[in-house]
Structure formats: C-alpha cells, structure tokens
CSV table of N, CA and C in Angstrom, one decimal:
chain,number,residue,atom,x,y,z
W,1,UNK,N,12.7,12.7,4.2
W,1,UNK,CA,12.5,11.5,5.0
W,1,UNK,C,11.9,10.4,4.1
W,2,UNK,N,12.4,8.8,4.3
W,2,UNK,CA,12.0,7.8,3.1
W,2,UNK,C,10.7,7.8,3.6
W,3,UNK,N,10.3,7.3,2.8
W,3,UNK,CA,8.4,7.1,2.9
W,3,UNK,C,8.8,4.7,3.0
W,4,UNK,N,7.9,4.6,3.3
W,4,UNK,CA,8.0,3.1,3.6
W,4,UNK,C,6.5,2.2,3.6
W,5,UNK,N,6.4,1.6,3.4
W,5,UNK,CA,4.9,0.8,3.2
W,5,UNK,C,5.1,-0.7,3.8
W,6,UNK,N,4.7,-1.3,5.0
W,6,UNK,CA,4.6,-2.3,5.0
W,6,UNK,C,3.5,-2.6,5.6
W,7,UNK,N,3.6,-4.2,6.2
W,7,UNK,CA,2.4,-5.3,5.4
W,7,UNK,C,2.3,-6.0,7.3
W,8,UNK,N,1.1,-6.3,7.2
W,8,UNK,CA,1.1,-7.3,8.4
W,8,UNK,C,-0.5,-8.3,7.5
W,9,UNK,N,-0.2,-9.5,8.5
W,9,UNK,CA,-1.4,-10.3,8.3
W,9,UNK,C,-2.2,-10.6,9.5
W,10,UNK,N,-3.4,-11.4,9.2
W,10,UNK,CA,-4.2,-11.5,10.9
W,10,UNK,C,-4.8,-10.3,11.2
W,11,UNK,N,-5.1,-9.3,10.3
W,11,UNK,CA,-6.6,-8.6,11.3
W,11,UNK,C,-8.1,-8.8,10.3
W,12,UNK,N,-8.1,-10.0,10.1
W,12,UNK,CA,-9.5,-10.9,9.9
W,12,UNK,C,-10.6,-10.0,10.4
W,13,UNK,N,-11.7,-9.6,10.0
W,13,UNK,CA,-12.9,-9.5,11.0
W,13,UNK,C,-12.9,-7.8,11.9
W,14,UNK,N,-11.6,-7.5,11.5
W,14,UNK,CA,-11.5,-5.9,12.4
W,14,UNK,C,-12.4,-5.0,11.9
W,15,UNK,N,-13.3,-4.4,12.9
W,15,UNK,CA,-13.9,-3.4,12.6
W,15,UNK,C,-13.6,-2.0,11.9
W,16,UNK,N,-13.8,-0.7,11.1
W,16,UNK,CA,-13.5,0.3,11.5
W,16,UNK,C,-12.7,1.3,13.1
W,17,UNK,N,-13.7,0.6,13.8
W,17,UNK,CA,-13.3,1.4,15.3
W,17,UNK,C,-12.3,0.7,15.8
W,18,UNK,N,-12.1,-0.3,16.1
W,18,UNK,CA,-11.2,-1.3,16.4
W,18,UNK,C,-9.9,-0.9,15.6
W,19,UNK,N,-10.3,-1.0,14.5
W,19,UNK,CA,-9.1,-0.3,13.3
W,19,UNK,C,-8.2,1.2,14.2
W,20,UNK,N,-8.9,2.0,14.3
W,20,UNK,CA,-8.7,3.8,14.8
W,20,UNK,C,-8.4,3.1,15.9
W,21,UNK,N,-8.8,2.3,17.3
W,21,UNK,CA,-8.7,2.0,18.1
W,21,UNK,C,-7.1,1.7,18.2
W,22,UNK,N,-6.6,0.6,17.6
W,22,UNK,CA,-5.7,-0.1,17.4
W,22,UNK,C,-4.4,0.8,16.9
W,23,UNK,N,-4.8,1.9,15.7
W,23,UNK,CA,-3.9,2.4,14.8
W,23,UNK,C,-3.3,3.8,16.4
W,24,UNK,N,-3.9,3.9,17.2
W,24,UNK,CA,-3.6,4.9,18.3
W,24,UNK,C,-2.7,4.7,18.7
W,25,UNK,N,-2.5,3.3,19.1
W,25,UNK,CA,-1.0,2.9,19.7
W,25,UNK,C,-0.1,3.0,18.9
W,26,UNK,N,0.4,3.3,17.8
W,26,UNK,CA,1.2,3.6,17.3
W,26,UNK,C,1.0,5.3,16.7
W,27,UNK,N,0.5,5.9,16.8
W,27,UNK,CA,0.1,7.2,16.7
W,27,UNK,C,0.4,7.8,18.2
W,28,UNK,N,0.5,7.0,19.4
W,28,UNK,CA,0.9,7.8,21.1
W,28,UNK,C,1.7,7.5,20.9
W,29,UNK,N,3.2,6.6,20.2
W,29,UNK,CA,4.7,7.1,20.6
W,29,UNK,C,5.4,7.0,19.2
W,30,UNK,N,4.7,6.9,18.0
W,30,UNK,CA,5.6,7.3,16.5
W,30,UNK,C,6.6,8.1,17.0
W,31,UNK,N,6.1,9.5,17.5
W,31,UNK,CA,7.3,10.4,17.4
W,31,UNK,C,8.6,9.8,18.4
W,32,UNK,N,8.4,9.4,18.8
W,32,UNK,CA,9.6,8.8,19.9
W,32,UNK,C,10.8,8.3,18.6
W,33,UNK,N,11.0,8.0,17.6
W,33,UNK,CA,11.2,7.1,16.5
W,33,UNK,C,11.4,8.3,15.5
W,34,UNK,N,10.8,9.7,15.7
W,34,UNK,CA,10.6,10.1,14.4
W,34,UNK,C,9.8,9.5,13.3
W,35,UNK,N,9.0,8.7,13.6
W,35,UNK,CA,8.0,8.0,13.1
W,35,UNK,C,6.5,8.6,12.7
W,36,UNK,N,6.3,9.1,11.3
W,36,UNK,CA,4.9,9.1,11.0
W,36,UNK,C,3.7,7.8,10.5
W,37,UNK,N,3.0,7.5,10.7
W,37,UNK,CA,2.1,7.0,10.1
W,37,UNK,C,1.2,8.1,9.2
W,38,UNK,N,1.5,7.5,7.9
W,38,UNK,CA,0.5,8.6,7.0
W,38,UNK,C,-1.0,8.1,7.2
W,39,UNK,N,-0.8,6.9,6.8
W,39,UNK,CA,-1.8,6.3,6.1
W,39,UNK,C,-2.0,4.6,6.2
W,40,UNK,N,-3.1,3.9,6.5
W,40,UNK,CA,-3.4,2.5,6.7
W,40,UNK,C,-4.5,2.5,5.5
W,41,UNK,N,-4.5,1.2,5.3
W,41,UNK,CA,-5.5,0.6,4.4
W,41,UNK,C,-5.6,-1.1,4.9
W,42,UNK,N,-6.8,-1.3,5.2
W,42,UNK,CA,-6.9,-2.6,5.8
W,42,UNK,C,-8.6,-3.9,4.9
W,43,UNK,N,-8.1,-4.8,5.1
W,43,UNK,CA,-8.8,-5.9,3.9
W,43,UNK,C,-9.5,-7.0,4.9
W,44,UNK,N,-10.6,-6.8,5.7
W,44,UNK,CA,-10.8,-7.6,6.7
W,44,UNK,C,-11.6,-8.4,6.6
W,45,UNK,N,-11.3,-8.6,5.0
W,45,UNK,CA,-11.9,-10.5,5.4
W,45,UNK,C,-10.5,-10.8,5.0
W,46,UNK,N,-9.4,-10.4,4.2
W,46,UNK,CA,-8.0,-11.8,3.7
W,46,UNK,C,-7.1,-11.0,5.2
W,47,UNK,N,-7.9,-9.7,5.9
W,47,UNK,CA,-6.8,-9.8,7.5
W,47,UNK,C,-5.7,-9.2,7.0
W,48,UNK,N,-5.0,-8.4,5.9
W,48,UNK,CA,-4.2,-8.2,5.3
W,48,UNK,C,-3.8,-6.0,5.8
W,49,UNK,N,-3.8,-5.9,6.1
W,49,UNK,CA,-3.1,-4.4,6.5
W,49,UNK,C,-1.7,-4.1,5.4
W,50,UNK,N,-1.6,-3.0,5.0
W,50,UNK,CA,-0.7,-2.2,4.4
W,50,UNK,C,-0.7,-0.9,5.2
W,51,UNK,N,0.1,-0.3,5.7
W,51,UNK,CA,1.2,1.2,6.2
W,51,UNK,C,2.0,1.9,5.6
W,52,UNK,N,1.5,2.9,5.1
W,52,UNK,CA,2.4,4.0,4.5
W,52,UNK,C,2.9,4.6,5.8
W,53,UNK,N,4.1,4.8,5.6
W,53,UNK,CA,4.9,5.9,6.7
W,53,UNK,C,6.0,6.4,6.5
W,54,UNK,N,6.5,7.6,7.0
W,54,UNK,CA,7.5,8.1,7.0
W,54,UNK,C,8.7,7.7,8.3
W,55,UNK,N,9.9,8.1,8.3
W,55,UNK,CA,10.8,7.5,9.5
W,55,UNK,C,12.1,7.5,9.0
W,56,UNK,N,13.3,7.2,10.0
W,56,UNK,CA,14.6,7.6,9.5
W,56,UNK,C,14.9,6.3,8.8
W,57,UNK,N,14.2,4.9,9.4
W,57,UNK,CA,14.9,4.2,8.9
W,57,UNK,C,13.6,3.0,8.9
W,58,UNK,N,13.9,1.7,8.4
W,58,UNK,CA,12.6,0.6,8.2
W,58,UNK,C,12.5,-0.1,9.5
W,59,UNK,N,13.9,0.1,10.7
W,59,UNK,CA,14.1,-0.8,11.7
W,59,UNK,C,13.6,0.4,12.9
W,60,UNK,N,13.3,1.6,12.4
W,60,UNK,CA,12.4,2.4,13.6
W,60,UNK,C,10.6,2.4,13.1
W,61,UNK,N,10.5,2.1,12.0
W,61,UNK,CA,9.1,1.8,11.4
W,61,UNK,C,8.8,0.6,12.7
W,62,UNK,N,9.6,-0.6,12.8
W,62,UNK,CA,9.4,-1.7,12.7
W,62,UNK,C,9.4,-1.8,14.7
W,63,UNK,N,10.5,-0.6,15.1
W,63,UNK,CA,10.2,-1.1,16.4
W,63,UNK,C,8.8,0.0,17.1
W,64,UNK,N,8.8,0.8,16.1
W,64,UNK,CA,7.1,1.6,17.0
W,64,UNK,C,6.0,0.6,17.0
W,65,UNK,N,5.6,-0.2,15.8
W,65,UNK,CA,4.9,-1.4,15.3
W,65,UNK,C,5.0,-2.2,16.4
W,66,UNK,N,6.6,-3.0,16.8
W,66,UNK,CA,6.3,-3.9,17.9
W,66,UNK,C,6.2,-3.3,19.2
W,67,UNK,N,6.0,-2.2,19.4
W,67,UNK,CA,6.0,-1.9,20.7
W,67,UNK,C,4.4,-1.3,21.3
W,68,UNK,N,4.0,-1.2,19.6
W,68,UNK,CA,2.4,-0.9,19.6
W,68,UNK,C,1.6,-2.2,20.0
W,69,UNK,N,2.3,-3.5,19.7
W,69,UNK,CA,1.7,-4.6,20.2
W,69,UNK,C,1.3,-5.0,18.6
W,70,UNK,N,2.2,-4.4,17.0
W,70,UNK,CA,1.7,-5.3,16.2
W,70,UNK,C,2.8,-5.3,15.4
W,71,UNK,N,3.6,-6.0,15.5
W,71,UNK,CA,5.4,-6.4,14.9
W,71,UNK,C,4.5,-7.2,13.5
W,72,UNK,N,5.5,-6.9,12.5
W,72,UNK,CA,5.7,-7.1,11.6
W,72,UNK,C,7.3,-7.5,10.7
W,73,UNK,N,7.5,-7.9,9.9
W,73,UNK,CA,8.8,-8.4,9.7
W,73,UNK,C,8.8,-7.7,8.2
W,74,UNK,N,7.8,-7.8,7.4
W,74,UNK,CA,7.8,-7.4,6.1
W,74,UNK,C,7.4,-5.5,5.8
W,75,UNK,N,8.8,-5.1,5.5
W,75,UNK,CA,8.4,-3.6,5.1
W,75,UNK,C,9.4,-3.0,3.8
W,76,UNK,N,8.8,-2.2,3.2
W,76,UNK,CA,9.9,-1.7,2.0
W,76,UNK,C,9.6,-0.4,2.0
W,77,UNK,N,10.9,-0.1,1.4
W,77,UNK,CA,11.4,1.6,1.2
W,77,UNK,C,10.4,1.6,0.0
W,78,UNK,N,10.0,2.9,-0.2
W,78,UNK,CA,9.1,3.4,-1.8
W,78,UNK,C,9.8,4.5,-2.3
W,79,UNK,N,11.0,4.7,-2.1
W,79,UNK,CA,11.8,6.1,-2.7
W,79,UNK,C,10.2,6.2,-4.2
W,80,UNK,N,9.9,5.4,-4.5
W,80,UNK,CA,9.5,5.8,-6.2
W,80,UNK,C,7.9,6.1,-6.1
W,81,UNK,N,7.4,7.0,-6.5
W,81,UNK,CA,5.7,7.1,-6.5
W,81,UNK,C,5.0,7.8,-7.7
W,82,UNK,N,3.8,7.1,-7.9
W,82,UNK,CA,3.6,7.9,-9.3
W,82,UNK,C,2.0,8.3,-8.4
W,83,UNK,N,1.2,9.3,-8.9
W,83,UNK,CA,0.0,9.6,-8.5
W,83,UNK,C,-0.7,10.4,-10.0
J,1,UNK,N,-17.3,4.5,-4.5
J,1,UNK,CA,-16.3,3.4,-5.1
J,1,UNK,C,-15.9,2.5,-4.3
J,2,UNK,N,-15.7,1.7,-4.4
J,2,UNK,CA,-14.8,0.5,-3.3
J,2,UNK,C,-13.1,0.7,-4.0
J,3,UNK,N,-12.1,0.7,-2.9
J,3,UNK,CA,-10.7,0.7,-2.8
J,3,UNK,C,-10.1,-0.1,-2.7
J,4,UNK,N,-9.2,-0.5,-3.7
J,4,UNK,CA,-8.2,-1.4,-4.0
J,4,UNK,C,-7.0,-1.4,-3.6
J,5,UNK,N,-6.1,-2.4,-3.2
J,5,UNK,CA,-4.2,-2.3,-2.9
J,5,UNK,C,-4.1,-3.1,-3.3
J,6,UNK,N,-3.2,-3.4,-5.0
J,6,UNK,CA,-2.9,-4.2,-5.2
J,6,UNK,C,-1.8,-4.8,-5.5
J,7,UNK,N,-0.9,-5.4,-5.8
J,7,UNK,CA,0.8,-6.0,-5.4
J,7,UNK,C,1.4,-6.8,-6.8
J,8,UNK,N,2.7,-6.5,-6.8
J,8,UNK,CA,3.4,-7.1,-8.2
J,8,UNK,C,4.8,-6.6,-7.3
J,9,UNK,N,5.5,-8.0,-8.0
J,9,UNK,CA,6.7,-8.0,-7.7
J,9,UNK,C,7.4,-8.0,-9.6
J,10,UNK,N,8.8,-8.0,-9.3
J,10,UNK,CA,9.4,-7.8,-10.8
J,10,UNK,C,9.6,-6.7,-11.2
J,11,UNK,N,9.7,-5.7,-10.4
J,11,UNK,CA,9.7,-4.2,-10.5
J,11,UNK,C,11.1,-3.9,-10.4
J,12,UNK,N,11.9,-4.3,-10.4
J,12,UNK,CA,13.7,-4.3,-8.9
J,12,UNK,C,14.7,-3.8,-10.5
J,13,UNK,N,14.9,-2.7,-9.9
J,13,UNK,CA,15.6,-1.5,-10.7
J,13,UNK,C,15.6,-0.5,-11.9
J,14,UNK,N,13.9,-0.2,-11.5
J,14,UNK,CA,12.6,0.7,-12.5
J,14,UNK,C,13.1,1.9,-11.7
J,15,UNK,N,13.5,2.9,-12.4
J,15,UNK,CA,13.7,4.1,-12.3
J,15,UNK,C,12.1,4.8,-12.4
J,16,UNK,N,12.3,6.2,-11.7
J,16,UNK,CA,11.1,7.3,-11.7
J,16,UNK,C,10.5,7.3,-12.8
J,17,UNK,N,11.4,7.3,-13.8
J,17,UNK,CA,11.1,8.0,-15.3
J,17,UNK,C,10.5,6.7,-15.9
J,18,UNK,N,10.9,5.7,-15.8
J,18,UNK,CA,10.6,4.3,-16.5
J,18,UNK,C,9.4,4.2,-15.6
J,19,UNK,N,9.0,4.2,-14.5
J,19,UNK,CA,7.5,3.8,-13.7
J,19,UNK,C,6.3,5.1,-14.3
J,20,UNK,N,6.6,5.9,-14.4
J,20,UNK,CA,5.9,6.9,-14.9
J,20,UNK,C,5.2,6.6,-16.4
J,21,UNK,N,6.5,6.1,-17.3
J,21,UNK,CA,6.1,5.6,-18.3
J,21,UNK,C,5.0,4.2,-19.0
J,22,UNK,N,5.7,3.2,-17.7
J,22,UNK,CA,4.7,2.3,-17.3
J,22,UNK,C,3.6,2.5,-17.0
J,23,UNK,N,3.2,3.3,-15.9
J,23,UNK,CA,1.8,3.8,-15.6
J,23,UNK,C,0.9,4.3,-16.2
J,24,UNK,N,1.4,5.0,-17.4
J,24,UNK,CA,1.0,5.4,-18.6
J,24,UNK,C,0.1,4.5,-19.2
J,25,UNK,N,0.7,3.3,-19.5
J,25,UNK,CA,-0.3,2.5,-19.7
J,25,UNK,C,-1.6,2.1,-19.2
J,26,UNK,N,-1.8,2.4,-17.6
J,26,UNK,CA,-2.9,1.8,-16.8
J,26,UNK,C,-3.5,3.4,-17.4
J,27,UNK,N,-3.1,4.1,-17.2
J,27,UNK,CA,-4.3,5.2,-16.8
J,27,UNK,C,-4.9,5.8,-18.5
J,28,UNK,N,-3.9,5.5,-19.6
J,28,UNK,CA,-4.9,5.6,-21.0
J,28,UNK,C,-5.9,4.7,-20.9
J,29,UNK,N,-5.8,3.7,-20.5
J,29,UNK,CA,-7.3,3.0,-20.6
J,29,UNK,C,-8.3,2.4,-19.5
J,30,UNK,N,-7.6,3.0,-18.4
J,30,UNK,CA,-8.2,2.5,-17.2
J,30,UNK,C,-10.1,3.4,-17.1
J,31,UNK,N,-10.1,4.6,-17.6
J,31,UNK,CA,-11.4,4.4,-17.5
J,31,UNK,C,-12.6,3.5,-19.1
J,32,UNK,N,-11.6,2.5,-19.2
J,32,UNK,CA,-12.6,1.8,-19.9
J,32,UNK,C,-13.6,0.5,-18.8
J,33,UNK,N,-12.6,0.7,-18.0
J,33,UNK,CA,-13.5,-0.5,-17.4
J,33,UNK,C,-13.9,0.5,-15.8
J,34,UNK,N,-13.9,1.5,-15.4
J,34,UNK,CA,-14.1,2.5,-14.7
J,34,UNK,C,-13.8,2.3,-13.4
J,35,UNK,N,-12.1,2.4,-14.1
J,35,UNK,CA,-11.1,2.1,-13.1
J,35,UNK,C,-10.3,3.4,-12.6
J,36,UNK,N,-9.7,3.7,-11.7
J,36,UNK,CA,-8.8,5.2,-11.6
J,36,UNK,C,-7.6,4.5,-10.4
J,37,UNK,N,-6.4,4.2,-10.9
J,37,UNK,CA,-5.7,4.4,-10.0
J,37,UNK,C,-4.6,5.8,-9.5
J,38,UNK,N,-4.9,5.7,-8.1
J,38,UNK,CA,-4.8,6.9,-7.1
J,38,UNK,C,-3.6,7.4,-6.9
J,39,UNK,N,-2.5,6.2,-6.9
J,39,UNK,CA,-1.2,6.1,-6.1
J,39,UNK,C,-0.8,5.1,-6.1
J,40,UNK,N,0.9,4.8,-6.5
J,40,UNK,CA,1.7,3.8,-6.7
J,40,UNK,C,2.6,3.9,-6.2
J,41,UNK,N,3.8,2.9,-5.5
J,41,UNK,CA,4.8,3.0,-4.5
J,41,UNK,C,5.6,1.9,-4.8
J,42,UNK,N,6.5,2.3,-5.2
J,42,UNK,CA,7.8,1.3,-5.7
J,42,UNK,C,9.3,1.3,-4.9
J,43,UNK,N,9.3,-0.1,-4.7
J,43,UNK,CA,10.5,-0.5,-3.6
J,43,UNK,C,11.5,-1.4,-4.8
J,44,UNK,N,12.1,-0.1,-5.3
J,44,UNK,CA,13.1,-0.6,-7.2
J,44,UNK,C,14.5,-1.8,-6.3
J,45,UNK,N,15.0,-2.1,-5.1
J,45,UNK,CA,15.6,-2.6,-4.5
J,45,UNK,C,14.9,-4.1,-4.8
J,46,UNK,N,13.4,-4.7,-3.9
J,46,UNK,CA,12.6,-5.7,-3.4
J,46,UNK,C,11.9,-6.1,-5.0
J,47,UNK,N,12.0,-4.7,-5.9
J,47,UNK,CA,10.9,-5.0,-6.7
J,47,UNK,C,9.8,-5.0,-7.0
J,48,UNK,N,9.0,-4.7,-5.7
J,48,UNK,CA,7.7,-5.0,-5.2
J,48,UNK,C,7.2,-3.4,-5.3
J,49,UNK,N,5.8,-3.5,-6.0
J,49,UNK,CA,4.9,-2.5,-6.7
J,49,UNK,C,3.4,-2.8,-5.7
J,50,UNK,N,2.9,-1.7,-4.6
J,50,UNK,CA,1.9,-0.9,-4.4
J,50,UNK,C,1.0,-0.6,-5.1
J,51,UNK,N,0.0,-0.6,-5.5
J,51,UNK,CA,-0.7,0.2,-6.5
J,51,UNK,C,-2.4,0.4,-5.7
J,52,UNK,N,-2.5,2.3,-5.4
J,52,UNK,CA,-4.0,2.0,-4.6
J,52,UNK,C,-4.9,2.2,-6.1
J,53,UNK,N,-6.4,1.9,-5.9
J,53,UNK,CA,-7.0,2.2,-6.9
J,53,UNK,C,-8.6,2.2,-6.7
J,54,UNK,N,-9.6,2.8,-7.4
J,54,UNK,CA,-10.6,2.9,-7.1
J,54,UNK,C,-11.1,2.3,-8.5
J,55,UNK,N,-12.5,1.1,-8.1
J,55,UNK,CA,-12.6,0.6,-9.3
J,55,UNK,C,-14.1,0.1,-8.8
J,56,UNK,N,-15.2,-0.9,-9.8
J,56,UNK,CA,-15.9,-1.7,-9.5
J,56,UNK,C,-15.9,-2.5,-9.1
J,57,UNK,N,-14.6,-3.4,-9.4
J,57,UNK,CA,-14.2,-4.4,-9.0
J,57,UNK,C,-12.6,-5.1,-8.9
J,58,UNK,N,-12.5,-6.2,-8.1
J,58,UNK,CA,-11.0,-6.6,-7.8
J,58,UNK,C,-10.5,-6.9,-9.9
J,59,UNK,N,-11.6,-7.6,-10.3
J,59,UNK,CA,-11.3,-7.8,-12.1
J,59,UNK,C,-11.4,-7.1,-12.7
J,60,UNK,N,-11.9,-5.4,-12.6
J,60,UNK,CA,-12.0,-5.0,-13.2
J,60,UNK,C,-10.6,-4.0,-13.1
J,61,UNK,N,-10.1,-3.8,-11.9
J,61,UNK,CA,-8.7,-3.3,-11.5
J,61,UNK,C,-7.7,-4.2,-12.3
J,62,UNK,N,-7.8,-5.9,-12.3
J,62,UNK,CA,-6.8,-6.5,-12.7
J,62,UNK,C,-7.0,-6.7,-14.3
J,63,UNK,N,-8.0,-6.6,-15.0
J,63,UNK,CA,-8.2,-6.7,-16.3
J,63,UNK,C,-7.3,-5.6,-17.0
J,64,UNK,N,-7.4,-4.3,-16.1
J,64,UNK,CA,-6.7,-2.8,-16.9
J,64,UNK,C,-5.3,-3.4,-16.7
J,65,UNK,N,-4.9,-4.2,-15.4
J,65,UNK,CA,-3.4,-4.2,-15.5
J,65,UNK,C,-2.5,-4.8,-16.3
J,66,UNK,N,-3.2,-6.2,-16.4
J,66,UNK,CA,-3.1,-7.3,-17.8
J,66,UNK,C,-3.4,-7.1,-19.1
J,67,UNK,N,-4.4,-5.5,-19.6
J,67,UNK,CA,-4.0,-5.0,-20.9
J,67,UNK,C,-3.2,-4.0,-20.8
J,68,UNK,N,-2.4,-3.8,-19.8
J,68,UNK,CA,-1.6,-2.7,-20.0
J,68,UNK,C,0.2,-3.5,-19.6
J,69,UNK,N,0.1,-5.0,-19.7
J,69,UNK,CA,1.2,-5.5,-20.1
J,69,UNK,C,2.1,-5.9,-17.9
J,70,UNK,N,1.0,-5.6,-17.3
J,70,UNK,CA,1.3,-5.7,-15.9
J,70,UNK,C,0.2,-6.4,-15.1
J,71,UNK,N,0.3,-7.8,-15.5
J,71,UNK,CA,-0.3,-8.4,-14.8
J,71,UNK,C,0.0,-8.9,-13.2
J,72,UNK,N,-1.5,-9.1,-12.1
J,72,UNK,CA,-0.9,-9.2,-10.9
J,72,UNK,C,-2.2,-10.5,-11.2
J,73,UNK,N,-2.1,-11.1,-9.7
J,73,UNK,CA,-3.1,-11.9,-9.3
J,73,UNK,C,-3.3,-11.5,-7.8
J,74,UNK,N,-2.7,-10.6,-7.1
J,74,UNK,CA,-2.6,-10.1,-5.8
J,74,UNK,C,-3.2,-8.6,-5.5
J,75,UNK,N,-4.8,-9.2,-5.2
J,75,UNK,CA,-5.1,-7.7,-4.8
J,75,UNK,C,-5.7,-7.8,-3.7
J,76,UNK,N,-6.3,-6.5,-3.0
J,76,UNK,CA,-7.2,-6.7,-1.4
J,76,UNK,C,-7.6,-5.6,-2.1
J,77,UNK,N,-9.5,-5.8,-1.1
J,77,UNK,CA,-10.5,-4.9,-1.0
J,77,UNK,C,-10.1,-4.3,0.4
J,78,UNK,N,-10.1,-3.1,0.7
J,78,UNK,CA,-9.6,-2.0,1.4
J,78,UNK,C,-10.9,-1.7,1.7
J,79,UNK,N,-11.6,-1.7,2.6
J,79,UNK,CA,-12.7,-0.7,2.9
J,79,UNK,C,-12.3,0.0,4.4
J,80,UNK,N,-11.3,-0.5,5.1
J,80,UNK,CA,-11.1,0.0,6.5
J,80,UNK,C,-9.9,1.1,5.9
J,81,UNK,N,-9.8,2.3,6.5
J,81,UNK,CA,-8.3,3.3,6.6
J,81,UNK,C,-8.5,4.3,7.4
J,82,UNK,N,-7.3,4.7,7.8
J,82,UNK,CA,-7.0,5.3,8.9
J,82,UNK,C,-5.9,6.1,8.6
J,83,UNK,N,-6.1,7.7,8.8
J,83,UNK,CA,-5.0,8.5,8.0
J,83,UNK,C,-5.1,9.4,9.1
C-alpha cells in the first residue's frame, strides 16, 4: 500500500487535545477509504500539519480529510524512505 | 529533544539507492551539532523531501543539512503528534 504525507495550513494555536480531538474524525471513517493515518506531526505556532498515511490512492487520502471537516489540496506519494 | 519536519524540494527522480547515499551525508556528521535524523520521505515525482529529526535546534538541524551539501530554509517545530 503507497504510504503518502500531506500538508494542511491554519491549525495556529491547536492544543495537544484539540489535536487527538480533531485527528478522531478521521480515524472514525479512514477505513471506509481503506485509509490509514499512521502518523501526524503538527507546528502550532506557523499552524502547519504534516500526515503520514497509507491508502489506495492520494484522492481517497484526500476525500477522508474532507469529509473529516479538514480538506487539503497538497499531498505526495513517498514510495522512497530512508530511517 | 524537541522534533523537527523539515522540507526541500529538488529531489524529482532520486532513486532508493541515490537517497540513501545522500543521507549519508547528514548522519556522518549530524551528531556534531546533536542532531539525529529519524525518518525521510521522498516524493522522486514532486521532488519534495520530508525529513523528521530530533535536534536542539531549527539551526542546528539546518546547519547539518547545508554541510552535508542539502540546504533547506523550510523547517517546523513539531511538538503536537498523534499516531
């Protein structure tokens, strides 16, 4: 399954809980999508979010996001990873 | 530690083997400035380079990248995640 990482802007000021809070709605219907969320990383003073996930495709990433109430437009494939 | 994501574009048709090689460079010297990056994600299509990392600081993450021939000006402090 491709792994995928995208990007949203505007969560300025988000808490931790707020964060878990928020990441739920897309964690109660990913699977609908075949959609995982691995992993978030969030920057709340520049409001900047990054998503690692798994999924069949970047346009089922994109519609669990907007249906979670946080659409985004900017996502890329990561076939490549070094650790 | 405080957690870093930091971003480079110019990456668009870096093979496994060539990013591995690359990275090489950050991690021979990255504990000079007591830096460790974790995990890197490459979209060889977009170009666009992921890099998480644990450091002291946003300059001290970007100083390793710019003596290792991979300079960015695009990083975020991550202190929120959610996995």
């Amino acid at each position: 399954m491709p792994h995928f990482m995208d990007v949203h802007e505007g969560f300025g000021g988000v808490t931790q809980g707020q964060f878990e809070d928020a990441a739920t709605a897309e964690s109660t219907i990913e699977a609908e999508e075949g959609v995982h969320f691995e992993h978030s990383w969030l920057d709340p003073e520049a409001g900047k979010l990054f998503c690692l996930s798994t999924g069949p495709s970047k346009e089922a990433v994109l519609r669990i996001h907007a249906r979670a109430g946080h659409p985004t437009t900017e996502i890329y494939e990561v076939p490549i990873e070094v650790s």
